[in-house]
Amino acid sequence: MGNSNSVTLQPEEVERMQNETGFSASQIERLYSRFTTLDKFGNGALSREDLLRIPELAINPLGDRIVHAFFRDAEDESINFLQFLKTLAIFRPIRKGREPRYNSREQKLQFAFRMYDLDGDELISRDELLCVLHMMVGANISDEQLASIADRTIREVDQDNDDAISLAEFSEALKRTEVEGKMSIRYLN
Amino acid sequence: MTAPDRRSDVPARLLGRPRSVVLLFVVVLLLIAWCRPLGAAPASRSDVSNSSTRPATTVAVTSAASETGRSHRPTPSHAGRASPTSVSVPNVTEYSDPLFRPYDPNRLYPHVRYFEVGKVDFEHVRAPFVIGCWILIAGLAKMAFHSVPQLSRMVPESCLLIGLGIGVGAFLYACLGDIEASHHLDPDTFFLYMLPPIILDAGYFMPNRLFFDNLGTILLLAVVGTVFNTFAIAGGLYVVGLSGVYGVETSLLDIFIFSALISAVDPVAVLAVFEEIQVNEVLYILVFGESLLNDAVTVGLYHMFEEYMILGHSAFRMTDIGKGFVKFASAAVGGTFIGVIWGFITAFLTRFTHKVHVMEPIFVFTMPFLAYLNAEMFHLSGILSITFCGLTMKNYVITNVSAKSHTTIKYMMKMLASCSETAIFMLLGVATVHNHHDFNLVFVLATIIFCVLVRSIGVVILASLANRLRLRPIAVVDIFVLAYGGLRGAVAFALVMLIDPHYVKEQQMFLTTTISVVYFTVFFQGMSIKPLVQRLGVERANKRKLTMNERIHERALDYLKAGVETIVGHPFSYNVRQRFKQINHRYLLPCLTRSNHTRARDPKIMETFSKLVMVDAMQNFNDITNIGGPGGQNLCSSSTTGSRSDSDDSPMPKDGRPVISPPPPTPPPGPPPRRFSYRRHVTGDEPLPNPVLTALDQLHMTQDMDARRLLQANGRGSGRRHSLVLGRRRIGSEPSRDRQLTEAPEADRRGSGGHGLQYTRL
């Protein structure tokens, strides 16, 4: 497994990726080996099933949504290594003193927003919120209570009264939260 | 309602005035002084002690307590049992005052020929009476302090208590003469009885998530930091000692023992001081967690050096260093393990207590105490044991016990902890007033300087190291407060008293130095930390109330992070928490909690929701009854901070009051919501402010008056009227029967489709 795959990275590709995502060369190598491990059929691209095949992701309540957010910008339902890297670059920890180009707070929030937004209209509607809530809270809460929770949630931040949460409202709701810590992965440093 | 207020006001006004409290206080002191042991048993202490003790002076709690097992009636043969080094005992039968002479069954009382109607037999009740008086003094002291707000704002409570202790000590010194320090604060009593409640309170109310998130840093500071402190302080003191400025000979091993106990940050002192300054949660948990976890290191090092001391200097081998490290690793791990096991056992037991709700608090208190004793029995770390016991059992206990038991547990824990802490600080003060101080100024100064210096260096290095690895770096001012907040306290004092003076000749000097260091940290550092924190702009505790959005989205972000880490293939990650939650949900919860609770995947969301629904309901109520602008605001804000749903009363009264429309879907009355962060003196049961109570009372009144008018119009007798009023009163309130305290909410819980909730989080 691992690096036994046919396509290895060329140095100029690595450098290009470095520029575009901010990862270091060794990290890119590491992530490439992970990419090839996940890529079962060796065609240089990941599909949704490849990701969902990971056992811990399958049991993650929001596993589907995470994969959906990964594949948001993908054409033909597969992502190549560069897209994979770009998505992961969002999760790099923000280092003091360095201007975050790929992992700023806004980008992190935007990724999280995409988890909720199924249809891609840049709005979290009530149904989308209900869906995610249902996944997170489990099956033991009655639908009407979930509905009232969803209603309340939207009501709290909905400033333009469109009964949906836009990205701006979403960011506003999370302004006290320490998003940088919650959405950063040390391994990617 | 002014009538009841006026009636209850008088004692409040009386006790609110500092003067009257002081008066009460003096009365109690006189009481204690009156309990002079006029025919006392000699101080038959079994441990060898250098200082001579006057046998007739044992007011102390502890030696009195140690005599409880024995008969209080001194017999002449008692004198023979006294240890050889103590002064000879005066014959107890020589007292001429018949009133105060204790009753001796072997004696004949020839002059007493009549039937004695009244007797004063103080000896019979001495021990519990004295203990009770000390506790009473502690309580009165606290009351007095808080009635003078200027004082309590400037000076932390611990300082005042020590000061008070010194005062009482001086008083007792004047009355009773010189008493050895250990008579007042016996190390065994301290470790076995006074320390556990404080630590249990800390462990039980510890914010789990925060603790485990920062566990790495805490361990780094606690273990590496303490070891570094010990060796550095020992090295420094020894090197300075080589130059002879101390004037006394101190061997390296003695210095090591001393530095092992003086380098540990004390949980009691830290809690006492940091409770008042309310810094941000990360800083708080770092200081606090460190002070708890370094107990293992301290225990290990102390015992290790003590063994060497007993074995003699020549028995020291290189392998012993390795053995020492193994010993304190085992102290830590073993203590934790014992605590966790006991925690699970307690949780399991509480599963079956639904028939005996009144006994539930007993389990919750006794079992952690036994865990502590169990660990101490094996010379493992008792503090770690009781901390982890409390931490582990909390989640399950909360879901298993009834709400009333939970309130009882909360209050009782806080009461015991407060009482214990007060007593500790006071006795610390009392124990300093004696003649046997060996104050070596150079040594004291050297110790203080080294303590401060080494701690600062250690913390700075370790915190910077931790910052490289942390996601949320510690701010620089926080590092400063971390270093500055390394307070020493009663644990060091008790440990130094345990040192055997036969082996360590300078024990008295160490004792005095420890007292000086403790005073320095508590007074100087304790008093100055508050203005420093304000001046430096340290981030304060964020008393934020979570909104629904924050709760949901933060949870979603957690899952997101866990998921992405999985994708990335991160070996050791956030997934530990997710995995634990999985195991918890699948195996632990079914085993340890009652089966009729259905398990929601994420109870915190429901908890926030029910809290917010209640805020809405209060707002509605407010609007309807028109309480008015500022009062209305009070209502909403305080109702969220004082989580009233802790008690059994449902949020809305159930009797025939006007229903607030539209009623929001009532959330299932789950287990009582928990606080966001740890506060020592706050239980979350603060009563609603007066506007609501007066409004409710007014409603009561108007309805009763209507009822009365109705009945009078019908010409019914008074008997019927009473029953109607009483009937209505009883519907809304809890059943007044004593034994059956808690069945109603349980029934509700089961009735509403079994929507009781449980906590799956650690």
Coordinates of C-alpha atoms in Angstrom, one line a residue, chain B residues 168-444:
Chain B
V168 CA -7.5 33.1 67.7
G169 CA -4.1 31.5 68.1
A170 CA -2.8 34.5 70.0
F171 CA -5.9 34.3 72.2
L172 CA -5.4 30.7 72.9
Y173 CA -1.7 31.2 73.6
A174 CA -2.6 33.8 76.1
C175 CA -5.1 31.6 77.8
L176 CA -3.5 28.3 77.6
G177 CA 0.1 28.8 77.1
D178 CA 2.3 27.3 74.5
I179 CA 1.1 24.4 72.5
E180 CA 2.8 22.5 69.8
A181 CA 1.8 23.4 66.3
S182 CA 0.7 19.9 65.5
H183 CA -1.8 19.9 68.2
H184 CA -3.9 22.2 66.2
L185 CA -3.4 21.0 62.7
D186 CA -2.6 17.4 62.9
P187 CA -1.3 16.2 59.6
D188 CA -3.3 13.0 59.7
T189 CA -6.5 14.7 60.3
F190 CA -5.7 17.1 57.6
F191 CA -5.0 14.5 55.0
L192 CA -7.7 12.1 56.0
Y193 CA -10.6 14.4 56.8
M194 CA -10.0 18.0 55.7
L195 CA -8.5 17.6 52.3
P196 CA -10.8 15.1 50.6
P197 CA -14.0 17.3 50.6
I198 CA -12.2 20.1 48.8
I199 CA -10.7 17.9 46.2
L200 CA -13.9 16.0 45.7
D201 CA -15.7 19.2 45.1
A202 CA -13.1 20.3 42.6
G203 CA -13.1 17.0 40.8
Y204 CA -16.9 16.7 40.6
F205 CA -17.5 20.1 39.2
M206 CA -14.5 20.1 36.9
P207 CA -15.4 21.0 33.4
N208 CA -14.5 17.8 31.7
R209 CA -14.1 18.9 28.2
L210 CA -11.8 21.8 29.1
F211 CA -9.7 19.6 31.3
F212 CA -9.1 16.9 28.7
D213 CA -8.6 19.4 25.9
N214 CA -5.7 20.9 27.9
L215 CA -4.5 17.7 29.5
G216 CA -1.3 17.7 27.6
T217 CA -0.3 21.1 28.8
I218 CA -1.5 20.3 32.3
L219 CA 0.6 17.2 32.5
L220 CA 3.6 18.9 31.2
L221 CA 3.3 21.6 33.8
A222 CA 2.4 19.3 36.6
V223 CA 4.9 16.5 36.1
V224 CA 7.9 18.1 34.3
G225 CA 7.4 21.4 36.0
T226 CA 7.2 20.0 39.5
V227 CA 10.2 17.7 39.0
F228 CA 12.2 20.6 37.6
N229 CA 11.1 22.8 40.5
T230 CA 12.1 20.3 43.1
F231 CA 15.6 19.7 41.7
A232 CA 16.3 23.3 40.9
I233 CA 15.2 24.6 44.2
A234 CA 17.1 21.9 46.0
G235 CA 20.2 22.6 44.0
G236 CA 19.9 26.3 44.6
L237 CA 19.4 26.0 48.3
Y238 CA 22.2 23.5 48.7
V239 CA 24.7 25.6 46.8
V240 CA 23.8 28.6 48.8
G241 CA 24.1 26.5 51.9
L242 CA 27.5 25.4 51.0
S243 CA 28.7 28.9 51.6
G244 CA 27.5 28.6 55.1
V245 CA 25.2 31.7 55.2
Y246 CA 22.5 29.7 56.9
G247 CA 24.5 29.1 60.0
V248 CA 23.3 25.5 60.2
E249 CA 24.4 22.3 58.6
T250 CA 21.9 21.1 56.0
S251 CA 22.6 17.9 54.1
L252 CA 21.6 17.4 50.6
L253 CA 19.0 14.9 51.4
D254 CA 17.3 17.1 53.9
I255 CA 17.2 19.9 51.4
F256 CA 15.7 17.5 48.9
I257 CA 12.9 16.5 51.2
F258 CA 12.2 20.1 51.9
S259 CA 12.2 21.2 48.3
A260 CA 10.0 18.3 47.3
L261 CA 7.2 19.6 49.5
I262 CA 7.7 23.3 49.0
S263 CA 7.8 23.2 45.2
A264 CA 4.3 21.8 44.8
V265 CA 1.5 24.2 44.0
D266 CA -1.3 23.8 46.4
P267 CA -4.8 23.1 45.2
V268 CA -6.6 24.6 48.2
A269 CA -4.8 27.9 48.0
V270 CA -5.1 28.1 44.2
L271 CA -8.8 27.4 44.4
A272 CA -9.3 30.0 47.1
V273 CA -7.5 32.7 45.3
F274 CA -8.5 32.1 41.7
E275 CA -12.1 31.7 42.6
E276 CA -12.2 35.3 43.3
I277 CA -10.4 36.7 40.3
Q278 CA -12.2 34.8 37.6
V279 CA -9.7 34.5 34.9
N280 CA -10.5 33.0 31.6
E281 CA -11.3 29.3 31.6
V282 CA -8.1 28.0 29.9
L283 CA -5.8 29.8 32.4
Y284 CA -8.0 28.6 35.2
I285 CA -8.0 25.0 34.2
L286 CA -4.2 25.1 33.7
V287 CA -3.4 26.4 37.1
F288 CA -6.1 24.3 38.7
G289 CA -5.3 21.1 36.9
E290 CA -1.7 21.5 37.5
S291 CA -2.2 21.9 41.2
L292 CA -4.3 18.8 41.3
L293 CA -2.1 16.6 39.2
N294 CA 1.2 17.5 40.8
D295 CA 0.1 15.7 43.9
A296 CA 1.2 12.5 42.4
V297 CA 4.7 13.9 41.8
T298 CA 4.9 15.4 45.2
V299 CA 3.8 12.2 46.9
G300 CA 6.2 10.2 44.9
L301 CA 9.2 12.5 45.5
Y302 CA 8.4 13.0 49.1
H303 CA 8.1 9.4 49.9
M304 CA 11.2 8.6 47.8
F305 CA 13.3 11.0 49.7
E306 CA 11.8 10.0 53.0
E307 CA 12.8 6.4 52.3
Y308 CA 16.3 7.4 51.6
M309 CA 16.4 9.4 54.7
I310 CA 15.4 6.4 56.7
L311 CA 17.7 4.0 54.9
G312 CA 20.5 6.3 55.5
H313 CA 22.7 8.2 53.1
S314 CA 24.9 5.2 52.4
A315 CA 22.1 3.1 51.0
F316 CA 21.7 5.4 48.0
R317 CA 22.3 3.7 44.7
M318 CA 21.9 4.9 41.2
T319 CA 19.1 2.4 40.6
D320 CA 17.2 4.0 43.3
I321 CA 16.6 7.0 41.1
G322 CA 15.0 4.7 38.5
K323 CA 13.0 3.1 41.3
G324 CA 11.9 6.5 42.5
F325 CA 10.6 7.5 39.1
V326 CA 8.8 4.2 38.8
K327 CA 7.3 4.9 42.2
F328 CA 5.8 8.1 41.3
A329 CA 4.7 7.0 37.9
S330 CA 2.9 4.2 39.7
A331 CA 1.5 6.7 42.3
A332 CA 0.0 8.7 39.5
V333 CA -1.3 5.9 37.3
G334 CA -2.4 3.8 40.3
G335 CA -4.2 6.6 41.9
T336 CA -6.0 7.5 38.7
F337 CA -6.9 3.9 38.1
I338 CA -8.4 3.4 41.6
G339 CA -10.3 6.6 41.2
V340 CA -11.8 5.6 37.9
I341 CA -12.8 2.2 39.1
W342 CA -14.5 3.6 42.2
G343 CA -16.2 6.1 40.0
F344 CA -17.7 3.4 37.8
I345 CA -18.7 1.4 40.8
T346 CA -20.5 4.5 42.3
A347 CA -22.2 5.1 39.0
F348 CA -23.3 1.5 38.8
L349 CA -24.7 1.7 42.3
T350 CA -26.7 4.8 41.7
R351 CA -28.4 2.9 39.0
F352 CA -30.3 0.9 41.5
T353 CA -31.1 3.6 44.0
H354 CA -34.4 4.7 42.6
K355 CA -36.3 3.2 45.5
V356 CA -34.2 4.9 48.1
H357 CA -33.6 8.4 46.8
V358 CA -32.8 9.7 50.2
M359 CA -29.7 7.5 50.4
E360 CA -28.3 8.6 47.1
P361 CA -26.1 11.4 48.4
I362 CA -24.6 8.9 50.8
F363 CA -23.2 6.9 48.0
V364 CA -21.9 9.9 46.2
F365 CA -20.0 11.0 49.2
T366 CA -18.8 7.9 50.8
M367 CA -17.5 6.1 47.7
P368 CA -15.1 8.8 46.6
F369 CA -13.9 9.1 50.1
L370 CA -13.2 5.4 50.2
A371 CA -11.4 5.8 46.9
Y372 CA -9.2 8.4 48.5
L373 CA -8.5 6.2 51.5
N374 CA -7.9 3.3 49.3
A375 CA -5.3 5.1 47.3
E376 CA -3.7 6.5 50.4
M377 CA -3.6 3.0 51.8
F378 CA -1.3 1.9 49.0
H379 CA 0.7 5.1 49.2
L380 CA -0.6 6.1 45.9
S381 CA -1.9 9.6 45.1
G382 CA -5.2 10.0 46.9
I383 CA -5.8 13.4 45.4
L384 CA -5.7 12.0 41.9
S385 CA -7.9 9.1 43.0
I386 CA -10.6 11.3 44.4
T387 CA -10.4 13.7 41.5
F388 CA -10.9 11.1 38.9
C389 CA -13.5 9.4 40.9
G390 CA -15.6 12.6 40.9
L391 CA -14.9 13.3 37.3
T392 CA -15.8 9.8 36.2
M393 CA -19.0 9.4 38.2
K394 CA -20.4 12.7 37.6
N395 CA -22.0 12.1 34.2
Y396 CA -23.7 8.9 35.2
V397 CA -24.7 10.0 38.6
I398 CA -26.4 13.1 37.3
T399 CA -28.6 11.0 35.0
N400 CA -29.3 8.4 37.6
V401 CA -30.2 10.4 40.7
S402 CA -33.3 12.4 41.2
A403 CA -33.1 16.1 40.8
K404 CA -33.5 16.7 44.5
S405 CA -30.7 14.4 45.3
H406 CA -28.6 16.2 42.8
T407 CA -29.3 19.5 44.5
T408 CA -28.5 17.9 47.8
I409 CA -25.3 16.6 46.5
K410 CA -24.3 19.9 45.0
Y411 CA -25.0 21.9 48.1
M412 CA -23.5 19.4 50.4
M413 CA -20.3 19.1 48.5
K414 CA -19.9 22.9 48.3
M415 CA -20.7 23.2 52.0
L416 CA -18.2 20.6 53.0
A417 CA -15.6 22.0 50.8
S418 CA -16.1 25.6 52.0
C419 CA -16.2 24.5 55.6
S420 CA -13.0 22.5 55.2
E421 CA -11.2 25.2 53.4
T422 CA -12.2 27.8 56.0
A423 CA -11.0 25.5 58.8
I424 CA -7.8 24.8 57.1
F425 CA -6.8 28.4 56.6
M426 CA -7.8 29.2 60.1
L427 CA -6.0 26.4 61.7
L428 CA -3.0 27.4 59.6
G429 CA -3.1 30.7 61.3
V430 CA -3.6 29.2 64.7
A431 CA -0.8 26.8 64.3
T432 CA 1.7 29.5 63.8
V433 CA 1.4 31.0 67.2
H434 CA 3.9 29.1 69.4
N435 CA 7.2 29.4 70.9
H436 CA 9.1 26.9 68.9
H437 CA 9.8 28.8 65.8
D438 CA 13.3 28.5 64.3
F439 CA 13.3 31.5 62.1
N440 CA 16.4 31.5 59.9
L441 CA 16.1 34.7 57.9
V442 CA 18.7 33.8 55.3
F443 CA 17.2 30.5 54.6
V444 CA 13.7 31.9 54.4

